[in-house]
Short mmCIF file of C-alpha atoms and ligand atoms in Angstrom, two decimals:
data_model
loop_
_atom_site.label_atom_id
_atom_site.label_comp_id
_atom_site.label_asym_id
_atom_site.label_seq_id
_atom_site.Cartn_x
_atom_site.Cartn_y
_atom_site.Cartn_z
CA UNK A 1 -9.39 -65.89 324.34
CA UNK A 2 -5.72 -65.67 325.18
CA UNK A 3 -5.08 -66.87 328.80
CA UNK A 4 -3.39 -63.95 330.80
CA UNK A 5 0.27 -65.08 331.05
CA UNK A 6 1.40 -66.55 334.78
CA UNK A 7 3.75 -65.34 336.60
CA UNK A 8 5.29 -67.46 339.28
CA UNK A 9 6.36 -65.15 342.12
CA UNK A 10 8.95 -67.14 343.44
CA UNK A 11 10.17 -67.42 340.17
CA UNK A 12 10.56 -64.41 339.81
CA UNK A 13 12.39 -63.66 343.27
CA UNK A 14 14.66 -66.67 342.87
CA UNK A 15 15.57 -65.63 339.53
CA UNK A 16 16.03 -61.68 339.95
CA UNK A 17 18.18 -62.76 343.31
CA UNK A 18 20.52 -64.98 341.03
CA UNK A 19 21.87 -62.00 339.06
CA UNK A 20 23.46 -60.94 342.07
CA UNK A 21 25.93 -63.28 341.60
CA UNK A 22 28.96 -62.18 339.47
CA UNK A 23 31.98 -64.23 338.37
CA UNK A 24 34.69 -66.14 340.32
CA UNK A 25 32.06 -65.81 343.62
CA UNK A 26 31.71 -69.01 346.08
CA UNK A 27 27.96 -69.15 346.47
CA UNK A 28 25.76 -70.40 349.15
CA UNK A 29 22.69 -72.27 347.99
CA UNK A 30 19.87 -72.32 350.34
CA UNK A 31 17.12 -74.87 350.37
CA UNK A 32 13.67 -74.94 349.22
CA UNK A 33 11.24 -74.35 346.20
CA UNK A 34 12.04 -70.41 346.15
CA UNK A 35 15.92 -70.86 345.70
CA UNK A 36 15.52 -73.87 343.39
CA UNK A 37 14.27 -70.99 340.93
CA UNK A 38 18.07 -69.09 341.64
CA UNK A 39 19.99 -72.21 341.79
CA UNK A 40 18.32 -73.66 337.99
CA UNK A 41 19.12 -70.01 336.86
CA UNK A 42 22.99 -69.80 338.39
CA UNK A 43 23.03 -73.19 336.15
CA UNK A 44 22.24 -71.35 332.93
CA UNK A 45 24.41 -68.81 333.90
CA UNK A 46 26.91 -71.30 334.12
CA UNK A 47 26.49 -72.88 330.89
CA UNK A 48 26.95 -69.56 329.67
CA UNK A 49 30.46 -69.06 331.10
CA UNK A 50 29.89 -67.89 334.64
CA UNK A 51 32.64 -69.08 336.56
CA UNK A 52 30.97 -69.89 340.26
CA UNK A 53 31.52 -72.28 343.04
CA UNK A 54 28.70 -73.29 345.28
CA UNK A 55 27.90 -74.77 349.01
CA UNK A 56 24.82 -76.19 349.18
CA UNK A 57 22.44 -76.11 352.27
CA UNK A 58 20.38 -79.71 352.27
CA UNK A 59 20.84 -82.82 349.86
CA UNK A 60 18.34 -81.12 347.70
CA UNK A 61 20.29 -77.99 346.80
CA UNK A 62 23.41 -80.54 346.50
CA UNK A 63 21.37 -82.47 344.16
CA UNK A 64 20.11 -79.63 342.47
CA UNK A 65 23.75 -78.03 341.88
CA UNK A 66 24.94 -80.79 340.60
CA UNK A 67 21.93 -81.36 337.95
CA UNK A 68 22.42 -77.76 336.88
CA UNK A 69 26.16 -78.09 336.30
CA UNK A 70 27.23 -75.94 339.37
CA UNK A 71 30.31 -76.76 340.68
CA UNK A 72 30.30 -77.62 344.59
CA UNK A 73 32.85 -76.64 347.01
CA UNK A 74 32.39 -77.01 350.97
CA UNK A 75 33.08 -74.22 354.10
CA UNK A 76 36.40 -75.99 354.44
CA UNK A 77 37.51 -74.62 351.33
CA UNK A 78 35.86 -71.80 351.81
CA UNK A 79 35.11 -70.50 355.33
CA UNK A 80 34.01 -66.85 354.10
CA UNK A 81 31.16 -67.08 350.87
CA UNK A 82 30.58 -64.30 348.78
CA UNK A 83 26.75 -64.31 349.67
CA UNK A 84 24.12 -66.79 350.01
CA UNK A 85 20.50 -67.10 348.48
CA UNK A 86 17.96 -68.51 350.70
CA UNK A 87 14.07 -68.49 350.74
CA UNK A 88 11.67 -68.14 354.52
CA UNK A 89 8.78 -69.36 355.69
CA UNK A 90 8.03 -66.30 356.72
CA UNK A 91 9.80 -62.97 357.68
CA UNK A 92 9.28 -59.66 359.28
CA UNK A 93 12.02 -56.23 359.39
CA UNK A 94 14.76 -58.52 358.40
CA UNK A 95 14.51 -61.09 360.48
CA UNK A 96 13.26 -64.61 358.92
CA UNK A 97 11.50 -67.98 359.99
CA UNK A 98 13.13 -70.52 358.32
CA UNK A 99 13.55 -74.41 358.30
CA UNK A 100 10.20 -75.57 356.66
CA UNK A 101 12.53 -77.82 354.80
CA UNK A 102 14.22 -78.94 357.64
CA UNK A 103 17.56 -77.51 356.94
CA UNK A 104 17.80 -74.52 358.87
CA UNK A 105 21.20 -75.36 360.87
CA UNK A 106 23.42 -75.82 357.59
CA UNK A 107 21.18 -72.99 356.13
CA UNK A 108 22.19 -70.60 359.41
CA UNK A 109 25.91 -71.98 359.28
CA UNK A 110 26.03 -70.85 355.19
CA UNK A 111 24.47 -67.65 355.95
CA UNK A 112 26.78 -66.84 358.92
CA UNK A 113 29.38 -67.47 356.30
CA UNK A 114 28.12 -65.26 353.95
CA UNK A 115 29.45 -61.08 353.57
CA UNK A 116 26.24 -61.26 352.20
CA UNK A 117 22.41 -62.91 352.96
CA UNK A 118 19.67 -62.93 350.87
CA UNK A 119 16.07 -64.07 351.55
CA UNK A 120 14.05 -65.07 348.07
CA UNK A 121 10.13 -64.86 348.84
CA UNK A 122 6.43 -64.59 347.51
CA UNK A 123 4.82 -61.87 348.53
CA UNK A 124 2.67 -64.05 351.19
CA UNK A 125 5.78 -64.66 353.40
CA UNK A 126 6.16 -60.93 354.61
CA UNK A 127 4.61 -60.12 357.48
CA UNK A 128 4.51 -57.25 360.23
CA UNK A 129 4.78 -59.79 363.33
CA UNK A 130 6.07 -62.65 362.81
CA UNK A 131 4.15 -66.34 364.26
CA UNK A 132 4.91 -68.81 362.40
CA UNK A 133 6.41 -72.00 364.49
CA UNK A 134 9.80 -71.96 364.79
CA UNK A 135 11.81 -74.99 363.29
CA UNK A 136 14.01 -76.62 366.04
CA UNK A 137 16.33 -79.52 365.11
CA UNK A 138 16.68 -81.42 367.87
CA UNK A 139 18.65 -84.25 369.47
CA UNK A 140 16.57 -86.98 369.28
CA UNK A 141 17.45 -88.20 372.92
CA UNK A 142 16.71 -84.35 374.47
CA UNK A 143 13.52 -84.41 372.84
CA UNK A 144 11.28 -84.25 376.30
CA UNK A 145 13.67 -81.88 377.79
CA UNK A 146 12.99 -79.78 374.61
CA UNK A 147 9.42 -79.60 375.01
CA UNK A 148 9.79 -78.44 378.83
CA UNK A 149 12.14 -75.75 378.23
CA UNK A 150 9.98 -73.99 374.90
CA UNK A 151 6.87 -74.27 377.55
CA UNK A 152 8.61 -72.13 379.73
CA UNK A 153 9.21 -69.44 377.21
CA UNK A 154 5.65 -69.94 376.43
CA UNK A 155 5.92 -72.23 373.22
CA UNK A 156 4.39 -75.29 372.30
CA UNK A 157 7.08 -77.93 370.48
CA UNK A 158 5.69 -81.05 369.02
CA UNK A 159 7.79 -83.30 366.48
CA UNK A 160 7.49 -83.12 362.97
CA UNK A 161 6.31 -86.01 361.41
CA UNK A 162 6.93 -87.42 358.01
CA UNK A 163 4.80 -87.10 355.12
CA UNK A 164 5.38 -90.31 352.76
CA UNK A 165 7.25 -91.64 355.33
CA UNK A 166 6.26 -93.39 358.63
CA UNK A 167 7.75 -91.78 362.08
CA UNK A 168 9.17 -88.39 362.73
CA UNK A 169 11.39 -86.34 360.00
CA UNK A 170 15.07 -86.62 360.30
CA UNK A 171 16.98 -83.80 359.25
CA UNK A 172 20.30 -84.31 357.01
CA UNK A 173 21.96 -84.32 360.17
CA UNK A 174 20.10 -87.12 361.74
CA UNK A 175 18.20 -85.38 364.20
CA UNK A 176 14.44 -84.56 364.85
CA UNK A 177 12.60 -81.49 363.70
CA UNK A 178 10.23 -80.04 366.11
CA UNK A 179 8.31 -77.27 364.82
CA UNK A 180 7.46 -74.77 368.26
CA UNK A 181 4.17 -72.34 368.31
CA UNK A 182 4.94 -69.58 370.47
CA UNK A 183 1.94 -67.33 368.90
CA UNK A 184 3.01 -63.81 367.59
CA UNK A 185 6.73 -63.08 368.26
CA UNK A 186 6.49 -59.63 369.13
CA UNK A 187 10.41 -60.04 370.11
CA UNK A 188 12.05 -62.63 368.19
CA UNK A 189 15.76 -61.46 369.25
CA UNK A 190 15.10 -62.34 372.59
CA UNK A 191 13.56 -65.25 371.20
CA UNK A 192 16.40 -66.08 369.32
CA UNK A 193 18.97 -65.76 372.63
CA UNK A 194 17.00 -67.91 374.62
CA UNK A 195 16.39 -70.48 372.03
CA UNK A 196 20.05 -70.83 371.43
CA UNK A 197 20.21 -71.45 375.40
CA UNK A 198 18.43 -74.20 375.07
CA UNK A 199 19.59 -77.74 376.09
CA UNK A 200 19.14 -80.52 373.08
CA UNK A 201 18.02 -77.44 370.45
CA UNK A 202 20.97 -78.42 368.09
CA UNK A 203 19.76 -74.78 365.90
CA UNK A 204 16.61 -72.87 365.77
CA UNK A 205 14.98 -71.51 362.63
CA UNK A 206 15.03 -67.72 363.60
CA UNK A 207 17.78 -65.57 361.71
CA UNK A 208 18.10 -62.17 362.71
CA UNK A 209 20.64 -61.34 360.18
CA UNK A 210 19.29 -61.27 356.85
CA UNK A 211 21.06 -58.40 354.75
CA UNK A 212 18.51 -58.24 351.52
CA UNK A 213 14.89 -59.36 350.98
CA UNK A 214 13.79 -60.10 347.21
CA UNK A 215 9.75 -60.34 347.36
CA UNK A 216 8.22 -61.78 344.30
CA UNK A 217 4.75 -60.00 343.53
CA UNK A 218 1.66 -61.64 341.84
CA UNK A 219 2.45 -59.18 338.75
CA UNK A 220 6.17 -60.55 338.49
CA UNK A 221 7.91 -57.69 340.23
CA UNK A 222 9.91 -58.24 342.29
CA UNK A 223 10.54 -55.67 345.14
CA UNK A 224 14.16 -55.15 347.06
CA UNK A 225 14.40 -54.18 350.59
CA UNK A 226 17.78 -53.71 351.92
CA UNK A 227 18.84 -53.69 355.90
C1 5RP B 1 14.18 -74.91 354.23
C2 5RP B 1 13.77 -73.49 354.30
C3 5RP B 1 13.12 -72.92 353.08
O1 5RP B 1 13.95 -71.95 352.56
C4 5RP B 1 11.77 -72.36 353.48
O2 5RP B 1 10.98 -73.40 354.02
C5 5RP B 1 11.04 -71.73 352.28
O3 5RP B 1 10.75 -72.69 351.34
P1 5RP B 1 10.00 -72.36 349.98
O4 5RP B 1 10.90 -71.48 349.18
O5 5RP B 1 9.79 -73.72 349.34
O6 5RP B 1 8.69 -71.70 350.29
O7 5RP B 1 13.96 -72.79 355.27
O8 5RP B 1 14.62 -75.37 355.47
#
């Protein structure tokens, strides 16, 4: 018997979201195993003729770009992008958790840059309230001080700790990650406000401003939900 064919449905999100790019655009490339799908397909595009320029989030979308024969510019070139394809670890009415890759600040400075943000996701990311932990990068030496201020919003932050390698993670900036349980988020703009008030928190993993959602479903659809 034929095996029924499998459909990935981050492919499928990742791939769908790369056709939003048209020639001569400056691209931001998010991080993670969701966008690798849009980045690998920008690089066929590419070898195709597309004419594109991108700004990658993390080492591994730099590395990644580069493999797949996209060129790579930085914000200094160009301040404003085009738009920028990211993935979430979870999101809810446009607003996403991000950072599960540890790359949330460059991924919230490329998607502040963008006219345009789009989250790539399976199907299992959307939720109605969000509460997932919130990525925090974190200088190493407020680290303590960190902890004290998420209790008093009512959060837990513990460090993240490295898997294949001994010690905490250390993001590409060379901070700590600390990943903060706060529950459900049944407001996650105030969240957001008094995260970013926070002494040591370097960024936080909650973006409010996420323009289009591209959910990959189990079938290979892929659903579009605009703000
Ligand atoms: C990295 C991120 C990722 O985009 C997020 O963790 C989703 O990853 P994946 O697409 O592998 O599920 O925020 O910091």
């Amino acid at each position: 018997m034929k095996k029924p064919l499998q459909i990935n449905p981050k492919q499928a999100a990742g791939e769908k979201a790369a056709q939003l790019v048209k020639n001569n655009m400056v691209v931001g490339l998010g991080t993670g195993s969701t966008t690798a799908y849009a980045i690998k397909e920008l690089g066929k595009r590419v070898a195709s003729g597309l004419k594109i320029q991108g700004v990658p989030t993390s080492y591994q979308s730099a590395f990644l770009a580069a493999e797949n024969g996209i060129p790579i510019t930085t914000l200094d070139e160009h301040p404003v992008l085009d738009i920028a394809i990211d993935g979430a670890d979870q999101i809810a009415n446009f607003i996403a958790i991000k950072g599960g890759g540890a790359a949330h600040t460059r991924e919230k400075i490329v998607a502040q840059s963008a006219k345009k943000f789009v989250v790539v996701a399976d199907e299992s990311k959307v939720v109605e309230v969000l509460n997932h932990p919130v990525p925090l990068e974190v200088i190493p030496f407020a680290r303590k001080l960190v902890v004290k201020q998420v209790a008093k919003l009512g959060g837990k932050a513990v460090v993240r700790m490295g898997v294949n390698k001994d010690g905490p993670v250390i993001s590409d900036n060379g901070n700590f990650i600390m990943d903060a349980d706060f529950g459900e988020i049944d407001d996650p703009e105030s969240l957001d406000k008094a995260l970013s008030q926070c002494t040591g928190i370097v960024e936080h993993g909650i973006f409010t401003k996420v323009d289009v959602v591209y959910i990959g479903k189990k079938d290979g659809s892929v659903e579009i939900l605009k703000a």
